[in-house]
Each structure stands twice: as C-alpha cells, then as structure tokens.
Amino acid sequence: MKKIGVIALASLGLLLASCGDKKEAATAGQEQSVAEKQGEVLTVDTAASKVNWKAFHKGGFAPRWGTLSVSTGELSVADNQLASGEFVIDMKSIKVDPASVTEKDKKYTDLEGHLKNADFFNVEKFPTADFKITKVEDLAAGAQNAVEGANKTVSGNLTLLGKTMNVTFPAKVDIVEKSATLKAQFTVNRADWGIKFGTDETDPAEWMISKDIEIGIDVKAAQK
C-alpha cells in the first residue's frame, strides 16, 4: 500500500474551500431521468471549462487539490433559462497542484499516479466520468453551502467508476446572448461511488483519510 495514498487522501473533485471550512456532503440518491433538450443547444468550451477537486484528511489536515479537464459537453437554454445539459470529464487528465504537497518527502506526481490507479479512479478501466442535468429550479432563499452568486438549484446524475448517483447543489447560472455559464461548489462522499480506499475505520492508517471530496464546476458554453 503506497504511503503517499495513506498520508495524502483520496479523490476527485472541484472549488477550493479553506481547510477549516469543510462543507456538509451533498446527499446522493438514485439515478433520475435526464432533462430534455429545449431551445438553443450550446457547445461547451472545453478550453475554458474545468472541474476543480479538493480532498483532505479528517479535520482538514494535509489538504490536496487539483483539476480535471472537460472533454465534451453541451447546455441547452430555453426562454433565457438553463433547461438541460451534460458534460464529460477526462479522468486521465487528473492533476495535483504541486503547491498542495508541501512535505519534503512527498511528490505530487506520486499522488497523481495513485489517484489514477485502482485504489481510487482506475482511469484505465474508467477513463471518463460524466454529469447529466436532471432538474433546474430557482434557488430557495437561505440556501446553505451555496457558491457565491448562486441563483439556481441543479440536480444531476454523476457517473463515476461506472456508478450513477443523483446529486443536488446550489449553482450560479448566467445566461447571456448565445452563451451560458454554470458554476457550482459542493461536497460528495466518495464511498457512495464505491471509492473505499482509506475508509476502513478499524485500521488507524486508513481512518484518517476523509471520505469527502469538494468539487467545483466551472462550465462555459456558447453557440458554435
């Protein structure tokens, strides 16, 4: 078992929160019907879009963070509102920010390799993940754990390691002529998707790794 995996953490994900300000994990439920395309279909700008992730030990100790690339996607807009959308994440693109690995005896490249293997995302077997919107609603007043400027509640099917779960989170959706932007920040429990490395609480070497992954979505789409 690689030491870097035990002392470094575990996962995907997306915008950075402070070490002491961990968000409550979003509830993951059963897969739902995907929202139908309506109105104008916009193509995701993969160069301008990304997914951020952050993971850490329990208590916020030794956080690690990085990015993932979006390989394809689209958003549909009807009556100046986000109606549907989906995008594919290139799991082989997972990067660890070198600034997050400050210990002299550790290398960020070792963590990248560990995250790609079967302990975590098994990218050779599952080279992509995807998110498909199932519902978009106006954000209720007083919503908790919302990204700055959030105005919508978005639900969608997140498929990771071949397993699909539905998650709901506050999001900031901006619609301007011939373009749309979706930004969100939320936390998921990686064990819901079967990523269980480091979750055996009977093993002191493993229980220190948090199950939570902070995910930040920043997706931009425009008319081609």
mmCIF file with all atom_site columns, C-alpha atoms in Angstrom:
data_model
loop_
_atom_site.group_PDB
_atom_site.id
_atom_site.type_symbol
_atom_site.label_atom_id
_atom_site.label_alt_id
_atom_site.label_comp_id
_atom_site.label_asym_id
_atom_site.label_entity_id
_atom_site.label_seq_id
_atom_site.pdbx_PDB_ins_code
_atom_site.Cartn_x
_atom_site.Cartn_y
_atom_site.Cartn_z
_atom_site.occupancy
_atom_site.B_iso_or_equiv
_atom_site.pdbx_formal_charge
_atom_site.auth_seq_id
_atom_site.auth_comp_id
_atom_site.auth_asym_id
_atom_site.auth_atom_id
_atom_site.pdbx_PDB_model_num
ATOM 1   C CA . MET A 1 1   ? 0.000   0.000  0.000   1.00 0.00 ? 1   MET A CA 1
ATOM 2   C CA . LYS A 1 2   ? 1.637   3.228  -1.001  1.00 0.00 ? 2   LYS A CA 1
ATOM 3   C CA . LYS A 1 3   ? 2.428   5.572  1.853   1.00 0.00 ? 3   LYS A CA 1
ATOM 4   C CA . ILE A 1 4   ? 1.553   8.591  -0.294  1.00 0.00 ? 4   ILE A CA 1
ATOM 5   C CA . GLY A 1 5   ? -2.040  7.317  -0.514  1.00 0.00 ? 5   GLY A CA 1
ATOM 6   C CA . VAL A 1 6   ? -2.383  6.901  3.233   1.00 0.00 ? 6   VAL A CA 1
ATOM 7   C CA . ILE A 1 7   ? -0.970  10.280 4.111   1.00 0.00 ? 7   ILE A CA 1
ATOM 8   C CA . ALA A 1 8   ? -2.364  12.120 1.190   1.00 0.00 ? 8   ALA A CA 1
ATOM 9   C CA . LEU A 1 9   ? -6.096  11.400 0.669   1.00 0.00 ? 9   LEU A CA 1
ATOM 10  C CA . ALA A 1 10  ? -8.391  10.466 -1.806  1.00 0.00 ? 10  ALA A CA 1
ATOM 11  C CA . SER A 1 11  ? -10.096 11.953 -4.773  1.00 0.00 ? 11  SER A CA 1
ATOM 12  C CA . LEU A 1 12  ? -11.838 13.981 -7.452  1.00 0.00 ? 12  LEU A CA 1
ATOM 13  C CA . GLY A 1 13  ? -13.262 16.915 -7.380  1.00 0.00 ? 13  GLY A CA 1
ATOM 14  C CA . LEU A 1 14  ? -13.838 20.614 -7.726  1.00 0.00 ? 14  LEU A CA 1
ATOM 15  C CA . LEU A 1 15  ? -13.655 24.885 -5.999  1.00 0.00 ? 15  LEU A CA 1
ATOM 16  C CA . LEU A 1 16  ? -11.356 25.174 -3.060  1.00 0.00 ? 16  LEU A CA 1
ATOM 17  C CA . ALA A 1 17  ? -12.597 25.751 0.479   1.00 0.00 ? 17  ALA A CA 1
ATOM 18  C CA . SER A 1 18  ? -10.392 26.614 3.425   1.00 0.00 ? 18  SER A CA 1
ATOM 19  C CA . CYS A 1 19  ? -9.023  23.751 5.491   1.00 0.00 ? 19  CYS A CA 1
ATOM 20  C CA . GLY A 1 20  ? -11.271 24.566 8.418   1.00 0.00 ? 20  GLY A CA 1
ATOM 21  C CA . ASP A 1 21  ? -14.457 25.216 6.428   1.00 0.00 ? 21  ASP A CA 1
ATOM 22  C CA . LYS A 1 22  ? -15.476 21.802 5.180   1.00 0.00 ? 22  LYS A CA 1
ATOM 23  C CA . LYS A 1 23  ? -18.955 21.687 3.657   1.00 0.00 ? 23  LYS A CA 1
ATOM 24  C CA . GLU A 1 24  ? -21.553 19.083 4.543   1.00 0.00 ? 24  GLU A CA 1
ATOM 25  C CA . ALA A 1 25  ? -21.661 16.414 1.845   1.00 0.00 ? 25  ALA A CA 1
ATOM 26  C CA . ALA A 1 26  ? -24.474 16.659 -0.686  1.00 0.00 ? 26  ALA A CA 1
ATOM 27  C CA . THR A 1 27  ? -26.982 13.839 -0.483  1.00 0.00 ? 27  THR A CA 1
ATOM 28  C CA . ALA A 1 28  ? -26.504 11.273 -3.237  1.00 0.00 ? 28  ALA A CA 1
ATOM 29  C CA . GLY A 1 29  ? -29.663 9.497  -4.378  1.00 0.00 ? 29  GLY A CA 1
ATOM 30  C CA . GLN A 1 30  ? -30.883 7.185  -7.091  1.00 0.00 ? 30  GLN A CA 1
ATOM 31  C CA . GLU A 1 31  ? -30.345 7.976  -10.761 1.00 0.00 ? 31  GLU A CA 1
ATOM 32  C CA . GLN A 1 32  ? -33.096 10.207 -12.203 1.00 0.00 ? 32  GLN A CA 1
ATOM 33  C CA . SER A 1 33  ? -34.453 10.880 -15.678 1.00 0.00 ? 33  SER A CA 1
ATOM 34  C CA . VAL A 1 34  ? -32.269 13.290 -17.619 1.00 0.00 ? 34  VAL A CA 1
ATOM 35  C CA . ALA A 1 35  ? -33.806 16.670 -18.532 1.00 0.00 ? 35  ALA A CA 1
ATOM 36  C CA . GLU A 1 36  ? -34.810 17.008 -22.179 1.00 0.00 ? 36  GLU A CA 1
ATOM 37  C CA . LYS A 1 37  ? -33.021 19.377 -24.501 1.00 0.00 ? 37  LYS A CA 1
ATOM 38  C CA . GLN A 1 38  ? -35.024 22.511 -25.207 1.00 0.00 ? 38  GLN A CA 1
ATOM 39  C CA . GLY A 1 39  ? -34.466 25.715 -27.127 1.00 0.00 ? 39  GLY A CA 1
ATOM 40  C CA . GLU A 1 40  ? -30.930 26.542 -28.174 1.00 0.00 ? 40  GLU A CA 1
ATOM 41  C CA . VAL A 1 41  ? -28.172 23.965 -27.682 1.00 0.00 ? 41  VAL A CA 1
ATOM 42  C CA . LEU A 1 42  ? -24.800 25.481 -26.797 1.00 0.00 ? 42  LEU A CA 1
ATOM 43  C CA . THR A 1 43  ? -21.459 23.682 -27.064 1.00 0.00 ? 43  THR A CA 1
ATOM 44  C CA . VAL A 1 44  ? -19.217 23.539 -24.000 1.00 0.00 ? 44  VAL A CA 1
ATOM 45  C CA . ASP A 1 45  ? -15.928 25.398 -24.452 1.00 0.00 ? 45  ASP A CA 1
ATOM 46  C CA . THR A 1 46  ? -13.562 22.695 -23.202 1.00 0.00 ? 46  THR A CA 1
ATOM 47  C CA . ALA A 1 47  ? -10.567 25.039 -23.122 1.00 0.00 ? 47  ALA A CA 1
ATOM 48  C CA . ALA A 1 48  ? -12.391 27.470 -20.813 1.00 0.00 ? 48  ALA A CA 1
ATOM 49  C CA . SER A 1 49  ? -14.167 24.856 -18.666 1.00 0.00 ? 49  SER A CA 1
ATOM 50  C CA . LYS A 1 50  ? -12.764 22.750 -15.835 1.00 0.00 ? 50  LYS A CA 1
ATOM 51  C CA . VAL A 1 51  ? -13.520 20.772 -12.734 1.00 0.00 ? 51  VAL A CA 1
ATOM 52  C CA . ASN A 1 52  ? -11.618 21.507 -9.520  1.00 0.00 ? 52  ASN A CA 1
ATOM 53  C CA . TRP A 1 53  ? -11.232 18.985 -6.724  1.00 0.00 ? 53  TRP A CA 1
ATOM 54  C CA . LYS A 1 54  ? -10.038 19.042 -3.147  1.00 0.00 ? 54  LYS A CA 1
ATOM 55  C CA . ALA A 1 55  ? -9.599  16.243 -0.642  1.00 0.00 ? 55  ALA A CA 1
ATOM 56  C CA . PHE A 1 56  ? -8.015  16.005 2.784   1.00 0.00 ? 56  PHE A CA 1
ATOM 57  C CA . HIS A 1 57  ? -7.598  14.094 5.987   1.00 0.00 ? 57  HIS A CA 1
ATOM 58  C CA . LYS A 1 58  ? -10.253 14.239 8.678   1.00 0.00 ? 58  LYS A CA 1
ATOM 59  C CA . GLY A 1 59  ? -10.160 17.562 10.445  1.00 0.00 ? 59  GLY A CA 1
ATOM 60  C CA . GLY A 1 60  ? -8.846  19.298 7.325   1.00 0.00 ? 60  GLY A CA 1
ATOM 61  C CA . PHE A 1 61  ? -5.270  18.091 7.799   1.00 0.00 ? 61  PHE A CA 1
ATOM 62  C CA . ALA A 1 62  ? -2.940  17.949 4.759   1.00 0.00 ? 62  ALA A CA 1
ATOM 63  C CA . PRO A 1 63  ? -5.367  19.029 2.037   1.00 0.00 ? 63  PRO A CA 1
ATOM 64  C CA . ARG A 1 64  ? -4.603  18.186 -1.584  1.00 0.00 ? 64  ARG A CA 1
ATOM 65  C CA . TRP A 1 65  ? -6.223  19.814 -4.594  1.00 0.00 ? 65  TRP A CA 1
ATOM 66  C CA . GLY A 1 66  ? -6.068  19.969 -8.350  1.00 0.00 ? 66  GLY A CA 1
ATOM 67  C CA . THR A 1 67  ? -8.040  19.929 -11.594 1.00 0.00 ? 67  THR A CA 1
ATOM 68  C CA . LEU A 1 68  ? -9.697  17.748 -14.211 1.00 0.00 ? 68  LEU A CA 1
ATOM 69  C CA . SER A 1 69  ? -10.404 18.584 -17.838 1.00 0.00 ? 69  SER A CA 1
ATOM 70  C CA . VAL A 1 70  ? -13.811 18.635 -19.513 1.00 0.00 ? 70  VAL A CA 1
ATOM 71  C CA . SER A 1 71  ? -13.602 16.792 -22.839 1.00 0.00 ? 71  SER A CA 1
ATOM 72  C CA . THR A 1 72  ? -17.071 17.387 -24.350 1.00 0.00 ? 72  THR A CA 1
ATOM 73  C CA . GLY A 1 73  ? -20.446 18.791 -23.376 1.00 0.00 ? 73  GLY A CA 1
ATOM 74  C CA . GLU A 1 74  ? -23.440 20.969 -24.110 1.00 0.00 ? 74  GLU A CA 1
ATOM 75  C CA . LEU A 1 75  ? -26.012 23.133 -22.339 1.00 0.00 ? 75  LEU A CA 1
ATOM 76  C CA . SER A 1 76  ? -29.478 23.910 -23.652 1.00 0.00 ? 76  SER A CA 1
ATOM 77  C CA . VAL A 1 77  ? -31.270 27.193 -22.995 1.00 0.00 ? 77  VAL A CA 1
ATOM 78  C CA . ALA A 1 78  ? -34.987 27.894 -23.402 1.00 0.00 ? 78  ALA A CA 1
ATOM 79  C CA . ASP A 1 79  ? -36.760 31.157 -22.544 1.00 0.00 ? 79  ASP A CA 1
ATOM 80  C CA . ASN A 1 80  ? -33.474 32.525 -21.200 1.00 0.00 ? 80  ASN A CA 1
ATOM 81  C CA . GLN A 1 81  ? -33.267 29.695 -18.642 1.00 0.00 ? 81  GLN A CA 1
ATOM 82  C CA . LEU A 1 82  ? -30.957 26.685 -18.376 1.00 0.00 ? 82  LEU A CA 1
ATOM 83  C CA . ALA A 1 83  ? -33.074 23.690 -19.403 1.00 0.00 ? 83  ALA A CA 1
ATOM 84  C CA . SER A 1 84  ? -30.612 20.803 -19.607 1.00 0.00 ? 84  SER A CA 1
ATOM 85  C CA . GLY A 1 85  ? -27.005 19.929 -20.094 1.00 0.00 ? 85  GLY A CA 1
ATOM 86  C CA . GLU A 1 86  ? -24.287 17.365 -19.789 1.00 0.00 ? 86  GLU A CA 1
ATOM 87  C CA . PHE A 1 87  ? -20.521 17.166 -19.914 1.00 0.00 ? 87  PHE A CA 1
ATOM 88  C CA . VAL A 1 88  ? -17.833 14.501 -19.913 1.00 0.00 ? 88  VAL A CA 1
ATOM 89  C CA . ILE A 1 89  ? -14.808 14.627 -17.599 1.00 0.00 ? 89  ILE A CA 1
ATOM 90  C CA . ASP A 1 90  ? -11.474 13.194 -18.725 1.00 0.00 ? 90  ASP A CA 1
ATOM 91  C CA . MET A 1 91  ? -10.354 11.193 -15.686 1.00 0.00 ? 91  MET A CA 1
ATOM 92  C CA . LYS A 1 92  ? -6.906  10.588 -17.168 1.00 0.00 ? 92  LYS A CA 1
ATOM 93  C CA . SER A 1 93  ? -6.373  14.352 -17.008 1.00 0.00 ? 93  SER A CA 1
ATOM 94  C CA . ILE A 1 94  ? -6.449  14.472 -13.197 1.00 0.00 ? 94  ILE A CA 1
ATOM 95  C CA . LYS A 1 95  ? -3.787  16.843 -11.888 1.00 0.00 ? 95  LYS A CA 1
ATOM 96  C CA . VAL A 1 96  ? -2.479  17.530 -8.405  1.00 0.00 ? 96  VAL A CA 1
ATOM 97  C CA . ASP A 1 97  ? -1.423  21.118 -7.753  1.00 0.00 ? 97  ASP A CA 1
ATOM 98  C CA . PRO A 1 98  ? 2.240   20.947 -6.649  1.00 0.00 ? 98  PRO A CA 1
ATOM 99  C CA . ALA A 1 99  ? 1.506   23.735 -4.156  1.00 0.00 ? 99  ALA A CA 1
ATOM 100 C CA . SER A 1 100 ? -0.737  21.340 -2.200  1.00 0.00 ? 100 SER A CA 1
ATOM 101 C CA . VAL A 1 101 ? 2.086   18.888 -1.483  1.00 0.00 ? 101 VAL A CA 1
ATOM 102 C CA . THR A 1 102 ? 4.411   20.724 0.871   1.00 0.00 ? 102 THR A CA 1
ATOM 103 C CA . GLU A 1 103 ? 6.039   17.811 2.691   1.00 0.00 ? 103 GLU A CA 1
ATOM 104 C CA . LYS A 1 104 ? 9.684   17.364 1.650   1.00 0.00 ? 104 LYS A CA 1
ATOM 105 C CA . ASP A 1 105 ? 9.399   13.575 1.500   1.00 0.00 ? 105 ASP A CA 1
ATOM 106 C CA . LYS A 1 106 ? 6.407   13.577 -0.868  1.00 0.00 ? 106 LYS A CA 1
ATOM 107 C CA . LYS A 1 107 ? 5.953   14.211 -4.579  1.00 0.00 ? 107 LYS A CA 1
ATOM 108 C CA . TYR A 1 108 ? 2.780   15.452 -6.219  1.00 0.00 ? 108 TYR A CA 1
ATOM 109 C CA . THR A 1 109 ? 3.462   13.147 -9.170  1.00 0.00 ? 109 THR A CA 1
ATOM 110 C CA . ASP A 1 110 ? 3.269   10.111 -6.875  1.00 0.00 ? 110 ASP A CA 1
ATOM 111 C CA . LEU A 1 111 ? -0.175  11.208 -5.704  1.00 0.00 ? 111 LEU A CA 1
ATOM 112 C CA . GLU A 1 112 ? -1.340  11.724 -9.290  1.00 0.00 ? 112 GLU A CA 1
ATOM 113 C CA . GLY A 1 113 ? -0.298  8.175  -10.092 1.00 0.00 ? 113 GLY A CA 1
ATOM 114 C CA . HIS A 1 114 ? -2.056  6.803  -7.022  1.00 0.00 ? 114 HIS A CA 1
ATOM 115 C CA . LEU A 1 115 ? -5.296  8.634  -7.796  1.00 0.00 ? 115 LEU A CA 1
ATOM 116 C CA . LYS A 1 116 ? -5.251  7.131  -11.282 1.00 0.00 ? 116 LYS A CA 1
ATOM 117 C CA . ASN A 1 117 ? -4.858  3.529  -10.137 1.00 0.00 ? 117 ASN A CA 1
ATOM 118 C CA . ALA A 1 118 ? -7.435  1.008  -8.941  1.00 0.00 ? 118 ALA A CA 1
ATOM 119 C CA . ASP A 1 119 ? -7.349  2.272  -5.331  1.00 0.00 ? 119 ASP A CA 1
ATOM 120 C CA . PHE A 1 120 ? -9.180  5.376  -6.496  1.00 0.00 ? 120 PHE A CA 1
ATOM 121 C CA . PHE A 1 121 ? -10.354 6.219  -10.027 1.00 0.00 ? 121 PHE A CA 1
ATOM 122 C CA . ASN A 1 122 ? -8.974  3.291  -12.039 1.00 0.00 ? 122 ASN A CA 1
ATOM 123 C CA . VAL A 1 123 ? -8.639  5.502  -15.100 1.00 0.00 ? 123 VAL A CA 1
ATOM 124 C CA . GLU A 1 124 ? -7.560  2.728  -17.445 1.00 0.00 ? 124 GLU A CA 1
ATOM 125 C CA . LYS A 1 125 ? -10.865 0.935  -16.890 1.00 0.00 ? 125 LYS A CA 1
ATOM 126 C CA . PHE A 1 126 ? -12.954 4.086  -16.404 1.00 0.00 ? 126 PHE A CA 1
ATOM 127 C CA . PRO A 1 127 ? -11.289 6.843  -18.476 1.00 0.00 ? 127 PRO A CA 1
ATOM 128 C CA . THR A 1 128 ? -14.257 9.218  -18.238 1.00 0.00 ? 128 THR A CA 1
ATOM 129 C CA . ALA A 1 129 ? -16.873 10.409 -15.780 1.00 0.00 ? 129 ALA A CA 1
ATOM 130 C CA . ASP A 1 130 ? -19.946 12.431 -16.695 1.00 0.00 ? 130 ASP A CA 1
ATOM 131 C CA . PHE A 1 131 ? -22.621 14.710 -15.305 1.00 0.00 ? 131 PHE A CA 1
ATOM 132 C CA . LYS A 1 132 ? -26.121 14.999 -16.794 1.00 0.00 ? 132 LYS A CA 1
ATOM 133 C CA . ILE A 1 133 ? -28.618 17.575 -15.541 1.00 0.00 ? 133 ILE A CA 1
ATOM 134 C CA . THR A 1 134 ? -31.959 16.167 -14.392 1.00 0.00 ? 134 THR A CA 1
ATOM 135 C CA . LYS A 1 135 ? -33.595 19.312 -12.996 1.00 0.00 ? 135 LYS A CA 1
ATOM 136 C CA . VAL A 1 136 ? -33.003 23.063 -12.681 1.00 0.00 ? 136 VAL A CA 1
ATOM 137 C CA . GLU A 1 137 ? -35.050 25.163 -10.237 1.00 0.00 ? 137 GLU A CA 1
ATOM 138 C CA . ASP A 1 138 ? -34.833 28.627 -8.709  1.00 0.00 ? 138 ASP A CA 1
ATOM 139 C CA . LEU A 1 139 ? -32.691 28.653 -5.592  1.00 0.00 ? 139 LEU A CA 1
ATOM 140 C CA . ALA A 1 140 ? -34.662 28.892 -2.366  1.00 0.00 ? 140 ALA A CA 1
ATOM 141 C CA . ALA A 1 141 ? -33.924 31.800 -0.046  1.00 0.00 ? 141 ALA A CA 1
ATOM 142 C CA . GLY A 1 142 ? -31.460 30.980 2.695   1.00 0.00 ? 142 GLY A CA 1
ATOM 143 C CA . ALA A 1 143 ? -29.848 28.059 0.862   1.00 0.00 ? 143 ALA A CA 1
ATOM 144 C CA . GLN A 1 144 ? -26.790 26.694 2.668   1.00 0.00 ? 144 GLN A CA 1
ATOM 145 C CA . ASN A 1 145 ? -23.332 25.941 1.247   1.00 0.00 ? 145 ASN A CA 1
ATOM 146 C CA . ALA A 1 146 ? -24.027 27.928 -1.920  1.00 0.00 ? 146 ALA A CA 1
ATOM 147 C CA . VAL A 1 147 ? -21.352 29.151 -4.294  1.00 0.00 ? 147 VAL A CA 1
ATOM 148 C CA . GLU A 1 148 ? -21.136 32.963 -4.361  1.00 0.00 ? 148 GLU A CA 1
ATOM 149 C CA . GLY A 1 149 ? -23.880 34.435 -6.539  1.00 0.00 ? 149 GLY A CA 1
ATOM 150 C CA . ALA A 1 150 ? -25.864 31.187 -6.657  1.00 0.00 ? 150 ALA A CA 1
ATOM 151 C CA . ASN A 1 151 ? -29.309 31.614 -8.206  1.00 0.00 ? 151 ASN A CA 1
ATOM 152 C CA . LYS A 1 152 ? -30.380 28.069 -9.104  1.00 0.00 ? 152 LYS A CA 1
ATOM 153 C CA . THR A 1 153 ? -30.638 24.597 -7.615  1.00 0.00 ? 153 THR A CA 1
ATOM 154 C CA . VAL A 1 154 ? -29.276 21.999 -10.023 1.00 0.00 ? 154 VAL A CA 1
ATOM 155 C CA . SER A 1 155 ? -29.777 18.246 -9.796  1.00 0.00 ? 155 SER A CA 1
ATOM 156 C CA . GLY A 1 156 ? -27.919 15.810 -11.990 1.00 0.00 ? 156 GLY A CA 1
ATOM 157 C CA . ASN A 1 157 ? -26.677 12.267 -12.463 1.00 0.00 ? 157 ASN A CA 1
ATOM 158 C CA . LEU A 1 158 ? -22.969 11.977 -11.665 1.00 0.00 ? 158 LEU A CA 1
ATOM 159 C CA . THR A 1 159 ? -21.410 8.820  -13.109 1.00 0.00 ? 159 THR A CA 1
ATOM 160 C CA . LEU A 1 160 ? -18.069 7.808  -11.652 1.00 0.00 ? 160 LEU A CA 1
ATOM 161 C CA . LEU A 1 161 ? -16.394 4.388  -11.898 1.00 0.00 ? 161 LEU A CA 1
ATOM 162 C CA . GLY A 1 162 ? -19.433 3.222  -13.833 1.00 0.00 ? 162 GLY A CA 1
ATOM 163 C CA . LYS A 1 163 ? -21.861 4.018  -10.994 1.00 0.00 ? 163 LYS A CA 1
ATOM 164 C CA . THR A 1 164 ? -24.511 6.735  -11.356 1.00 0.00 ? 164 THR A CA 1
ATOM 165 C CA . MET A 1 165 ? -25.909 8.705  -8.414  1.00 0.00 ? 165 MET A CA 1
ATOM 166 C CA . ASN A 1 166 ? -28.061 11.830 -8.438  1.00 0.00 ? 166 ASN A CA 1
ATOM 167 C CA . VAL A 1 167 ? -26.757 14.890 -6.564  1.00 0.00 ? 167 VAL A CA 1
ATOM 168 C CA . THR A 1 168 ? -28.337 18.290 -5.904  1.00 0.00 ? 168 THR A CA 1
ATOM 169 C CA . PHE A 1 169 ? -26.494 21.531 -5.205  1.00 0.00 ? 169 PHE A CA 1
ATOM 170 C CA . PRO A 1 170 ? -26.785 25.351 -5.457  1.00 0.00 ? 170 PRO A CA 1
ATOM 171 C CA . ALA A 1 171 ? -25.311 26.824 -8.633  1.00 0.00 ? 171 ALA A CA 1
ATOM 172 C CA . LYS A 1 172 ? -24.694 30.147 -10.297 1.00 0.00 ? 172 LYS A CA 1
ATOM 173 C CA . VAL A 1 173 ? -26.165 30.134 -13.796 1.00 0.00 ? 173 VAL A CA 1
ATOM 174 C CA . ASP A 1 174 ? -25.580 33.060 -16.134 1.00 0.00 ? 174 ASP A CA 1
ATOM 175 C CA . ILE A 1 175 ? -27.329 33.273 -19.489 1.00 0.00 ? 175 ILE A CA 1
ATOM 176 C CA . VAL A 1 176 ? -26.324 35.938 -21.987 1.00 0.00 ? 176 VAL A CA 1
ATOM 177 C CA . GLU A 1 177 ? -26.863 36.091 -25.713 1.00 0.00 ? 177 GLU A CA 1
ATOM 178 C CA . LYS A 1 178 ? -25.682 32.853 -27.329 1.00 0.00 ? 178 LYS A CA 1
ATOM 179 C CA . SER A 1 179 ? -23.784 31.700 -24.217 1.00 0.00 ? 179 SER A CA 1
ATOM 180 C CA . ALA A 1 180 ? -24.265 30.168 -20.763 1.00 0.00 ? 180 ALA A CA 1
ATOM 181 C CA . THR A 1 181 ? -22.108 29.563 -17.686 1.00 0.00 ? 181 THR A CA 1
ATOM 182 C CA . LEU A 1 182 ? -22.653 27.061 -14.884 1.00 0.00 ? 182 LEU A CA 1
ATOM 183 C CA . LYS A 1 183 ? -20.626 27.374 -11.678 1.00 0.00 ? 183 LYS A CA 1
ATOM 184 C CA . ALA A 1 184 ? -21.077 25.320 -8.533  1.00 0.00 ? 184 ALA A CA 1
ATOM 185 C CA . GLN A 1 185 ? -19.242 24.079 -5.469  1.00 0.00 ? 185 GLN A CA 1
ATOM 186 C CA . PHE A 1 186 ? -20.370 21.092 -3.439  1.00 0.00 ? 186 PHE A CA 1
ATOM 187 C CA . THR A 1 187 ? -19.103 18.111 -1.454  1.00 0.00 ? 187 THR A CA 1
ATOM 188 C CA . VAL A 1 188 ? -19.747 14.417 -2.073  1.00 0.00 ? 188 VAL A CA 1
ATOM 189 C CA . ASN A 1 189 ? -18.951 11.241 -0.162  1.00 0.00 ? 189 ASN A CA 1
ATOM 190 C CA . ARG A 1 190 ? -16.657 9.220  -2.429  1.00 0.00 ? 190 ARG A CA 1
ATOM 191 C CA . ALA A 1 191 ? -17.776 5.960  -0.812  1.00 0.00 ? 191 ALA A CA 1
ATOM 192 C CA . ASP A 1 192 ? -21.213 6.446  -2.435  1.00 0.00 ? 192 ASP A CA 1
ATOM 193 C CA . TRP A 1 193 ? -19.479 5.682  -5.762  1.00 0.00 ? 193 TRP A CA 1
ATOM 194 C CA . GLY A 1 194 ? -17.523 2.757  -4.361  1.00 0.00 ? 194 GLY A CA 1
ATOM 195 C CA . ILE A 1 195 ? -14.209 4.560  -3.769  1.00 0.00 ? 195 ILE A CA 1
ATOM 196 C CA . LYS A 1 196 ? -13.432 2.932  -0.447  1.00 0.00 ? 196 LYS A CA 1
ATOM 197 C CA . PHE A 1 197 ? -9.661  3.067  -0.171  1.00 0.00 ? 197 PHE A CA 1
ATOM 198 C CA . GLY A 1 198 ? -8.776  4.524  3.210   1.00 0.00 ? 198 GLY A CA 1
ATOM 199 C CA . THR A 1 199 ? -12.298 4.164  4.639   1.00 0.00 ? 199 THR A CA 1
ATOM 200 C CA . ASP A 1 200 ? -11.718 1.175  6.941   1.00 0.00 ? 200 ASP A CA 1
ATOM 201 C CA . GLU A 1 201 ? -12.107 2.807  10.325  1.00 0.00 ? 201 GLU A CA 1
ATOM 202 C CA . THR A 1 202 ? -10.761 -0.301 12.068  1.00 0.00 ? 202 THR A CA 1
ATOM 203 C CA . ASP A 1 203 ? -7.366  0.439  10.519  1.00 0.00 ? 203 ASP A CA 1
ATOM 204 C CA . PRO A 1 204 ? -5.682  3.501  12.112  1.00 0.00 ? 204 PRO A CA 1
ATOM 205 C CA . ALA A 1 205 ? -3.670  4.053  8.930   1.00 0.00 ? 205 ALA A CA 1
ATOM 206 C CA . GLU A 1 206 ? -6.859  4.398  6.878   1.00 0.00 ? 206 GLU A CA 1
ATOM 207 C CA . TRP A 1 207 ? -9.491  6.108  9.000   1.00 0.00 ? 207 TRP A CA 1
ATOM 208 C CA . MET A 1 208 ? -7.607  9.407  8.897   1.00 0.00 ? 208 MET A CA 1
ATOM 209 C CA . ILE A 1 209 ? -8.480  9.906  5.204   1.00 0.00 ? 209 ILE A CA 1
ATOM 210 C CA . SER A 1 210 ? -11.727 11.823 4.734   1.00 0.00 ? 210 SER A CA 1
ATOM 211 C CA . LYS A 1 211 ? -14.456 10.346 2.564   1.00 0.00 ? 211 LYS A CA 1
ATOM 212 C CA . ASP A 1 212 ? -15.469 13.830 1.425   1.00 0.00 ? 212 ASP A CA 1
ATOM 213 C CA . ILE A 1 213 ? -14.396 15.360 -1.861  1.00 0.00 ? 213 ILE A CA 1
ATOM 214 C CA . GLU A 1 214 ? -15.028 19.023 -2.628  1.00 0.00 ? 214 GLU A CA 1
ATOM 215 C CA . ILE A 1 215 ? -15.984 19.513 -6.247  1.00 0.00 ? 215 ILE A CA 1
ATOM 216 C CA . GLY A 1 216 ? -16.034 22.770 -8.152  1.00 0.00 ? 216 GLY A CA 1
ATOM 217 C CA . ILE A 1 217 ? -17.683 23.005 -11.563 1.00 0.00 ? 217 ILE A CA 1
ATOM 218 C CA . ASP A 1 218 ? -16.925 25.843 -13.959 1.00 0.00 ? 218 ASP A CA 1
ATOM 219 C CA . VAL A 1 219 ? -18.517 25.127 -17.332 1.00 0.00 ? 219 VAL A CA 1
ATOM 220 C CA . LYS A 1 220 ? -18.847 27.649 -20.147 1.00 0.00 ? 220 LYS A CA 1
ATOM 221 C CA . ALA A 1 221 ? -20.848 27.038 -23.338 1.00 0.00 ? 221 ALA A CA 1
ATOM 222 C CA . ALA A 1 222 ? -21.596 29.085 -26.404 1.00 0.00 ? 222 ALA A CA 1
ATOM 223 C CA . GLN A 1 223 ? -23.192 28.845 -29.825 1.00 0.00 ? 223 GLN A CA 1
ATOM 224 C CA . LYS A 1 224 ? -20.813 27.365 -32.363 1.00 0.00 ? 224 LYS A CA 1
#
